[in-house]
Tab-separated table of C-alpha atoms and ligand atoms in Angstrom:
chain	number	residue	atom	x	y	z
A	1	UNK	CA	30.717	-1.195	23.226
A	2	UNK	CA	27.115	-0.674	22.307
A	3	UNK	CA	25.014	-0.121	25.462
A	4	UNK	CA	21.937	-0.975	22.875
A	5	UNK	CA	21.079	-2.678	19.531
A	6	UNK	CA	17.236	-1.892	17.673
A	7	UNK	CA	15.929	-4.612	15.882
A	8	UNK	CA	13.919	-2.822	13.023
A	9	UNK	CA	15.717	0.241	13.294
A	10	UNK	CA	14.346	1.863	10.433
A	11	UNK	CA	10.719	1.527	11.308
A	12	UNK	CA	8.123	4.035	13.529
A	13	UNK	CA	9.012	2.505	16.557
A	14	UNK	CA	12.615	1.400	16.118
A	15	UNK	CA	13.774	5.583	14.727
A	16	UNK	CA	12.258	6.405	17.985
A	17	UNK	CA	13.963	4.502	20.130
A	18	UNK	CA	17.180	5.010	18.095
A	19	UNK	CA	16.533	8.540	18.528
A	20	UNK	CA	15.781	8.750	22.726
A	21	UNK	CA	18.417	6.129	23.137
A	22	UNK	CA	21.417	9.001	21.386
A	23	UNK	CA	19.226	11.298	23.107
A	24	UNK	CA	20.087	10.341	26.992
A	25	UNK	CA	23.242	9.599	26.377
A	26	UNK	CA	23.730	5.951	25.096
A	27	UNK	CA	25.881	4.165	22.201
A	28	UNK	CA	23.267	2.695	20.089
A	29	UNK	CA	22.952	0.571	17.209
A	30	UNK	CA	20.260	-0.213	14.798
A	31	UNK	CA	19.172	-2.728	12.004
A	32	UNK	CA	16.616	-2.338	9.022
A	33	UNK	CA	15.598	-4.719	6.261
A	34	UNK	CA	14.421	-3.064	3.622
A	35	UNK	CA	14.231	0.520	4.266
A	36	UNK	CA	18.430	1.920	4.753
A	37	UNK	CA	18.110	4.763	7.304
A	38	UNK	CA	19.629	8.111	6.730
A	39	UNK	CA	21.756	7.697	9.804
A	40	UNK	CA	23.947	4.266	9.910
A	41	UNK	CA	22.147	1.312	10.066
A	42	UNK	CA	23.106	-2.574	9.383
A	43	UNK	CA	20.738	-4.721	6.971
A	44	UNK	CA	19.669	-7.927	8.528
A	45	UNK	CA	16.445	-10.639	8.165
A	46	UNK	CA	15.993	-11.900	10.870
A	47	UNK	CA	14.325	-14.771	9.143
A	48	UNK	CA	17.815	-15.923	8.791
A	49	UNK	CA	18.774	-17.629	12.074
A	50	UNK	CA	22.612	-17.520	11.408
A	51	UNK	CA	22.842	-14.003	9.987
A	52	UNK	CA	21.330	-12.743	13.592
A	53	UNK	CA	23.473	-14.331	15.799
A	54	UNK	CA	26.539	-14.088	13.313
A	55	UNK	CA	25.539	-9.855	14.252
A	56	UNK	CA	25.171	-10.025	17.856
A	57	UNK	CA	28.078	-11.440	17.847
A	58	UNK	CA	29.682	-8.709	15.889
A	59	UNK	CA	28.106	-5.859	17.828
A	60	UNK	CA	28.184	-7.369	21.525
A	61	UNK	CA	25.257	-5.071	22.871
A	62	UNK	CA	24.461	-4.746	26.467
A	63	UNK	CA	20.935	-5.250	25.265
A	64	UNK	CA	18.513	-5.494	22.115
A	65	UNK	CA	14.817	-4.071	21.634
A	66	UNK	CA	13.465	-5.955	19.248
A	67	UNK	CA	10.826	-3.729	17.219
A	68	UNK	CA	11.203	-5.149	14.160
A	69	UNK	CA	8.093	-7.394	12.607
A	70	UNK	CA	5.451	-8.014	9.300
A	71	UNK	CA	2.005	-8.259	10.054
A	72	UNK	CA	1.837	-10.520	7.042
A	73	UNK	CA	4.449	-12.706	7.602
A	74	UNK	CA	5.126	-15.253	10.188
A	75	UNK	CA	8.558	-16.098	9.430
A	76	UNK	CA	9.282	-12.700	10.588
A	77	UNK	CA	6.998	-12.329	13.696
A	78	UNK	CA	7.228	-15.151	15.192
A	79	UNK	CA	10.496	-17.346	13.745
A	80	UNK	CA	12.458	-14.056	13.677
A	81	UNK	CA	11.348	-13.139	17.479
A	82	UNK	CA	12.708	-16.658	18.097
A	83	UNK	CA	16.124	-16.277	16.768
A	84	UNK	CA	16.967	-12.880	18.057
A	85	UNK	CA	15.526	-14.132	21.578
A	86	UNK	CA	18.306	-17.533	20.505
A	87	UNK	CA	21.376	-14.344	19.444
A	88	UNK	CA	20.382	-12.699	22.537
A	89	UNK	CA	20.766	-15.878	25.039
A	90	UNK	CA	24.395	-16.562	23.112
A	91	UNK	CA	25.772	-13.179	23.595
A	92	UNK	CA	24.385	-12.499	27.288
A	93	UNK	CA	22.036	-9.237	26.361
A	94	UNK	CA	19.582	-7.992	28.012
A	95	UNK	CA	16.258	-8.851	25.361
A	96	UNK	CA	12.795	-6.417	25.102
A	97	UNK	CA	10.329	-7.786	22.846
A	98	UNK	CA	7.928	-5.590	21.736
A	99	UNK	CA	4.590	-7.335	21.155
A	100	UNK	CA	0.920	-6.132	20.503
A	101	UNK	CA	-2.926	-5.434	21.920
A	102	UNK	CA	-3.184	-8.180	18.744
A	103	UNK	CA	-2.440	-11.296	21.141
A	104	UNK	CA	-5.768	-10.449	22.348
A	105	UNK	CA	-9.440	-11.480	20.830
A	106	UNK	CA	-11.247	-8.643	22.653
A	107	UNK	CA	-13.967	-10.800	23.966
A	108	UNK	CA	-13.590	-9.839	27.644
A	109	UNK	CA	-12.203	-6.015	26.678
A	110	UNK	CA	-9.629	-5.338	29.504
A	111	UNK	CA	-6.966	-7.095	29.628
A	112	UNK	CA	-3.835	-7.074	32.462
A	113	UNK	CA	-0.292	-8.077	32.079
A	114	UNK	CA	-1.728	-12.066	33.369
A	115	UNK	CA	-4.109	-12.669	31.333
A	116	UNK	CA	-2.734	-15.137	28.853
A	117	UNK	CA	-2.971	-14.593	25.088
A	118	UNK	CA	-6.217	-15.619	23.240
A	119	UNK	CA	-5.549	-14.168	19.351
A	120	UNK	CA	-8.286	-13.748	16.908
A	121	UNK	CA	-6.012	-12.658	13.944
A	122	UNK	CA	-3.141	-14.908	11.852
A	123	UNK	CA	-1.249	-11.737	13.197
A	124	UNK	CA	-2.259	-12.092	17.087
A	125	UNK	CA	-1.511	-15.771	16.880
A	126	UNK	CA	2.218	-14.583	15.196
A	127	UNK	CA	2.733	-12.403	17.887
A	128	UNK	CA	1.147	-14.778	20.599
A	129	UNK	CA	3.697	-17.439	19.149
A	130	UNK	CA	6.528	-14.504	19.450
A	131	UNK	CA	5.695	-14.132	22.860
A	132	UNK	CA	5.958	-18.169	23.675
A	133	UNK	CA	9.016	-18.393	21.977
A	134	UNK	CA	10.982	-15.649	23.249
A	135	UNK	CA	9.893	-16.113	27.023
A	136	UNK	CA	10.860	-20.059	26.276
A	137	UNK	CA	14.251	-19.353	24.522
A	138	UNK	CA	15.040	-16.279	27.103
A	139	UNK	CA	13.545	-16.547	30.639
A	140	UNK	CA	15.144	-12.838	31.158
A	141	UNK	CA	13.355	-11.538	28.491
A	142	UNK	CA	11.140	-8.720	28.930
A	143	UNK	CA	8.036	-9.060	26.700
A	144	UNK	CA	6.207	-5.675	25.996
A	145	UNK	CA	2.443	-5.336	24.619
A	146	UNK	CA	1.766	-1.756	23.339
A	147	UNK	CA	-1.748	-0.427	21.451
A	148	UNK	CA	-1.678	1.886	18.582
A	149	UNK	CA	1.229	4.289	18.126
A	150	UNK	CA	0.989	7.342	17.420
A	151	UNK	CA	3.461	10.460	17.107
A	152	UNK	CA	5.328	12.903	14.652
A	153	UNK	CA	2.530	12.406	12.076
A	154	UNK	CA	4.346	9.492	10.841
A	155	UNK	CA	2.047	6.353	11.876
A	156	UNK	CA	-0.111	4.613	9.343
A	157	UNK	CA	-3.011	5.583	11.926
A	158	UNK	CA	-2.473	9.597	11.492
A	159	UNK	CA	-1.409	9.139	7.748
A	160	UNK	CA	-5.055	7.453	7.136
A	161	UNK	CA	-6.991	9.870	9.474
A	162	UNK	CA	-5.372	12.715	7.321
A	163	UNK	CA	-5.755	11.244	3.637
A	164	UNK	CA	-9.443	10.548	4.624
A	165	UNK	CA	-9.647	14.442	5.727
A	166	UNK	CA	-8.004	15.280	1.940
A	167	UNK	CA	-10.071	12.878	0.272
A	168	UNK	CA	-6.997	10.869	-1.360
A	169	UNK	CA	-8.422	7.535	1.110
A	170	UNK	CA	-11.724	6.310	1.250
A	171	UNK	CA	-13.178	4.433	3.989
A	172	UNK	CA	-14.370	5.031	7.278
A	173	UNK	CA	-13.568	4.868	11.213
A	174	UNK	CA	-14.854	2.364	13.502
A	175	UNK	CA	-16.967	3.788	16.560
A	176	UNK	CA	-16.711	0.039	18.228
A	177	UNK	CA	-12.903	-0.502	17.908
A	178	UNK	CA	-11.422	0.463	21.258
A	179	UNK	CA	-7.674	0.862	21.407
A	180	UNK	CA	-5.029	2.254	24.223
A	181	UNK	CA	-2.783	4.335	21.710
A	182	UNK	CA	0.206	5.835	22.934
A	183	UNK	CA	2.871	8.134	22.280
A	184	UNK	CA	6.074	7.164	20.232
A	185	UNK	CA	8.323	8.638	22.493
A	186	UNK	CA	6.489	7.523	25.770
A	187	UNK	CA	7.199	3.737	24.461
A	188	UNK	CA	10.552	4.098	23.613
A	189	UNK	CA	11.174	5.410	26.286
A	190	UNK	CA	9.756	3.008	28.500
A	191	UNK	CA	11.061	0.071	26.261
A	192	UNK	CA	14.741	1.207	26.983
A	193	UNK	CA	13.910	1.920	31.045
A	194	UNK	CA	12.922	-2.345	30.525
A	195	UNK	CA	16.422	-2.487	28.631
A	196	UNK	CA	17.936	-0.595	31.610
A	197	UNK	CA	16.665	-3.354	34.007
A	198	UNK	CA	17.255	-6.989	34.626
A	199	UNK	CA	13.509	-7.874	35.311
A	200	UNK	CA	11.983	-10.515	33.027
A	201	UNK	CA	8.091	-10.833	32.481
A	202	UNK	CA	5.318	-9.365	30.360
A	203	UNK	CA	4.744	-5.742	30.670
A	204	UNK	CA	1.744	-3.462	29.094
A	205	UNK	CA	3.347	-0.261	27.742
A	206	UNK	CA	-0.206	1.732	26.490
A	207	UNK	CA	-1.983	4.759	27.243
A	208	UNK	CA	-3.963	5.397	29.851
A	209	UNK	CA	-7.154	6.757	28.126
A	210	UNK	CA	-9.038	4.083	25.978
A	211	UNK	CA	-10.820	5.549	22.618
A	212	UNK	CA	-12.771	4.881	19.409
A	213	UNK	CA	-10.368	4.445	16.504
A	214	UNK	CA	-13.257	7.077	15.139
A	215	UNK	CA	-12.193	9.048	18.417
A	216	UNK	CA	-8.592	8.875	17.427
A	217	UNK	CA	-8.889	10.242	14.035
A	218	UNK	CA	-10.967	13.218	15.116
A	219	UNK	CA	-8.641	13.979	17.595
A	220	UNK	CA	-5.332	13.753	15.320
A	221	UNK	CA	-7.647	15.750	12.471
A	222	UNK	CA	-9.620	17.851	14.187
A	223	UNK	CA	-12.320	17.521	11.703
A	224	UNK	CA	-15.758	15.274	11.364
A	225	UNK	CA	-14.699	12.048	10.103
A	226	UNK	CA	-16.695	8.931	8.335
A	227	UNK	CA	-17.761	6.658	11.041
A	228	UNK	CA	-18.511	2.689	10.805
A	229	UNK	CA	-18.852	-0.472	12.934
A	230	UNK	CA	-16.249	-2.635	12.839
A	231	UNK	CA	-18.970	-5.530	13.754
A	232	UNK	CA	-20.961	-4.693	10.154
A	233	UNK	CA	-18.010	-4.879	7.947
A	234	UNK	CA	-16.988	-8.355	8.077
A	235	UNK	CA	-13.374	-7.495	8.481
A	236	UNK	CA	-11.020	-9.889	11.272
A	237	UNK	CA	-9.998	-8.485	14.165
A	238	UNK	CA	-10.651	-7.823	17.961
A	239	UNK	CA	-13.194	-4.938	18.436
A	240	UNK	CA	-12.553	-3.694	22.308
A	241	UNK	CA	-8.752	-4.489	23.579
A	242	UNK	CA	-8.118	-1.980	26.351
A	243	UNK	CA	-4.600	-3.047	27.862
A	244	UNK	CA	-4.612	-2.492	31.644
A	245	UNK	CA	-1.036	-1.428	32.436
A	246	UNK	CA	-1.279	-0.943	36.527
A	247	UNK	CA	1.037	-3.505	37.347
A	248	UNK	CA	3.414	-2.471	34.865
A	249	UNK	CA	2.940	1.230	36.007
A	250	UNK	CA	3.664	0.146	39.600
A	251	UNK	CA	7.528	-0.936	38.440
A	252	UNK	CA	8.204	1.519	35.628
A	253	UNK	CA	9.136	5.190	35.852
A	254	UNK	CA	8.157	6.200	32.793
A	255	UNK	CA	4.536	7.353	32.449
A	256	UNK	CA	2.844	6.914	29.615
A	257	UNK	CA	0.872	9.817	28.209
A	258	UNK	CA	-3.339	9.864	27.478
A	259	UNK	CA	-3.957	10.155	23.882
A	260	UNK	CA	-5.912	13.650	24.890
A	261	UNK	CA	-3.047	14.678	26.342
A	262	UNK	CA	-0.467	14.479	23.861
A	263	UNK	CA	-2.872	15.417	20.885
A	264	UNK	CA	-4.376	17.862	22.173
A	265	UNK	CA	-3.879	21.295	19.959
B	301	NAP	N1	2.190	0.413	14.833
B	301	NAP	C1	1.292	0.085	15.759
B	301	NAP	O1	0.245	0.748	15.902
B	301	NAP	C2	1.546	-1.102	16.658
B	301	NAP	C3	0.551	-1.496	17.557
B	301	NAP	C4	0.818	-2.549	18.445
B	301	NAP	C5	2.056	-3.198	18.423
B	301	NAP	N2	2.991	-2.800	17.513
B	301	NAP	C6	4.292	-3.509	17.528
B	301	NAP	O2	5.327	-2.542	17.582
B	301	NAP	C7	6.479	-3.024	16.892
B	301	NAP	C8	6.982	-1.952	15.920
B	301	NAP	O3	5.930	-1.551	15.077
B	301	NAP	P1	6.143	-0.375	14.010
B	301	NAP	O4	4.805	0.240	13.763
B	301	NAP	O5	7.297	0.470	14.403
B	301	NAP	O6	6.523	-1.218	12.713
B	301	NAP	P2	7.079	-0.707	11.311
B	301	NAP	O7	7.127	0.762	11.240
B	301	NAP	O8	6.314	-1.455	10.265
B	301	NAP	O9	8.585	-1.244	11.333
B	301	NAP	C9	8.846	-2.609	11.224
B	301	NAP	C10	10.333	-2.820	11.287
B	301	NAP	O10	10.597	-4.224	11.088
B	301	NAP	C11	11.608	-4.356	10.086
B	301	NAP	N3	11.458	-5.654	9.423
B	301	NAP	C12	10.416	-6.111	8.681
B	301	NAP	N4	10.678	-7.353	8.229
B	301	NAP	C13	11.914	-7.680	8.711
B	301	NAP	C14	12.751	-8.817	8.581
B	301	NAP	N5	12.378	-9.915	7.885
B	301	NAP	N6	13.961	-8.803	9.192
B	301	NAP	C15	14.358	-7.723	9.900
B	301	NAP	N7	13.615	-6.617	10.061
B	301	NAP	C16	12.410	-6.600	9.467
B	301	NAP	C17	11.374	-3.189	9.157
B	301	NAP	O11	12.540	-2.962	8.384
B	301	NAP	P3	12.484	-2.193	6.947
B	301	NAP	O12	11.434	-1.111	7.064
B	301	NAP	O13	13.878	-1.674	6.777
B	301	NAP	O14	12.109	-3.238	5.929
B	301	NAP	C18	11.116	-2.086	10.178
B	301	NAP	O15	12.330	-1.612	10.684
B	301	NAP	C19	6.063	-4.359	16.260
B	301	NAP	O16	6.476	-5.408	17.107
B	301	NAP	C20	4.540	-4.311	16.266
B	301	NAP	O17	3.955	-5.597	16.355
B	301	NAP	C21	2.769	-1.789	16.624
């Protein structure tokens, strides 16, 4: 019996909750599409409907964390959120969705676990359909927003900050793009407490301390970085998202470090 299955097993967020889940004690299982882990894994897209459930119902888990996603691909956000949400239901598991700060435009800055999505991004409106689907498919379901993640020097976010510190990126760090990043192992953890549980609804899983993306590299560098404004480069995407998490905090025992906190040297 596997107490838990990870959807996208093989990426930053799914080796980390692979990893916490063997850690306290449970029998867990893992997918990956592209990337085999080094530890066992089981390939699946879960852009094809059948394949998913024709797994679930191979592995029975007492629960699935879906982390798995492409930012460029809507088959796999937001179809593939819909058809493990659809294995889920037919097997009886216990489903956590993990979806993103991207759902939001950042027009009104804070947001709480209410406020309804309002995307600015093809990718916000992927995960903002993920988030429709699954809590239509699966009224169980918990749905979780995170911010950036950080931790083990492995995110795209600390590899940037450090190739722009070596010189091997170019670019710079926006001073207006606000984020709540948190620690790796702070959301997994937290996303298998919501596996733990019965209680459906949307949940913010973030850190508690807002900062620059600018802010974020220094911090992970230690060094001066390049600063820019998002606003005068023309690229998409929401400037200030700051995810207010009280109302999750009031239900979840896992706390969520500050970014100052857990990169501090
Ligand atoms: N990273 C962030 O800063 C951030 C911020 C906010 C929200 N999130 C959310 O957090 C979750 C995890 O993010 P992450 O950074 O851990 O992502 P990641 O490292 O890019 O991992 C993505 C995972 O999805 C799998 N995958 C991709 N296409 C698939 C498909 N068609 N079928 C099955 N699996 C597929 C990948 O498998 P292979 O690698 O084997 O191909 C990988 O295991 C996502 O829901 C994302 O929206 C992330």
């Amino acid at each position: 019996m596997v107490d838990v299955l990870v959807v996208g097993g093989s990426g930053l967020l799914g080796r980390a909750l692979v990893r916490r889940a063997a850690r306290s004690g449970a029998r867990v299982a893992a997918t990956y599409h592209r990337h085999a882990p080094s530890r066992d894994g089981r390939p699946l897209d879960i852009r094809r409907r059948d394949d998913v459930v024709a797994t679930l119902r191979r592995i029975r888990p007492a629960a699935v964390v879906n982390a798995a996603f492409d930012q460029g691909d809507w088959a796999t956000t937001a179809d593939g959120a819909a058809h493990v949400a659809i294995a889920a239901v037919d097997v009886g598991a216990r489903l956590v969705h993990v979806s993103s700060d991207a759902v939001f435009s950042g027009r009104s800055g804070r947001y709480t676990e209410r406020d309804r999505p309002c995307p600015g991004t093809p990718y916000g409106a992927a995960k903002a359909a993920a988030e429709t689907a699954v809590a239509a498919i699966d009224p169980d379901a918990a749905v979780a927003r995170t911010s950036l993640i950080i931790g083990g020097g492995e995110s795209a976010h600390e590899t940037f900050a450090h190739a722009l510190v070596a010189g091997t990126a170019s670019g710079v760090l926006f001073t207006d793009d606000v984020r709540c990043p948190v620690h790796v192992d702070d959301l997994a953890d937290a996303l298998l407490e919501l596996a733990g549980s019965a209680h459906p609804g949307t949940y913010h899983v973030a850190g508690p301390e807002a900062v620059s993306r600018h802010e974020l590299g220094t911090l992970i560098t230690g060094r001066a970085l390049p600063a820019g404004l998002r606003v005068d480069s023309g690229l998409p995407g929401a400037r200030d998202v700051r995810l207010d998490c009280a109302w999750t905090r009031a239900r979840l025992g896992t706390r969520p470090r500050g970014v100052r906190e857990f990169l501090s040297r």
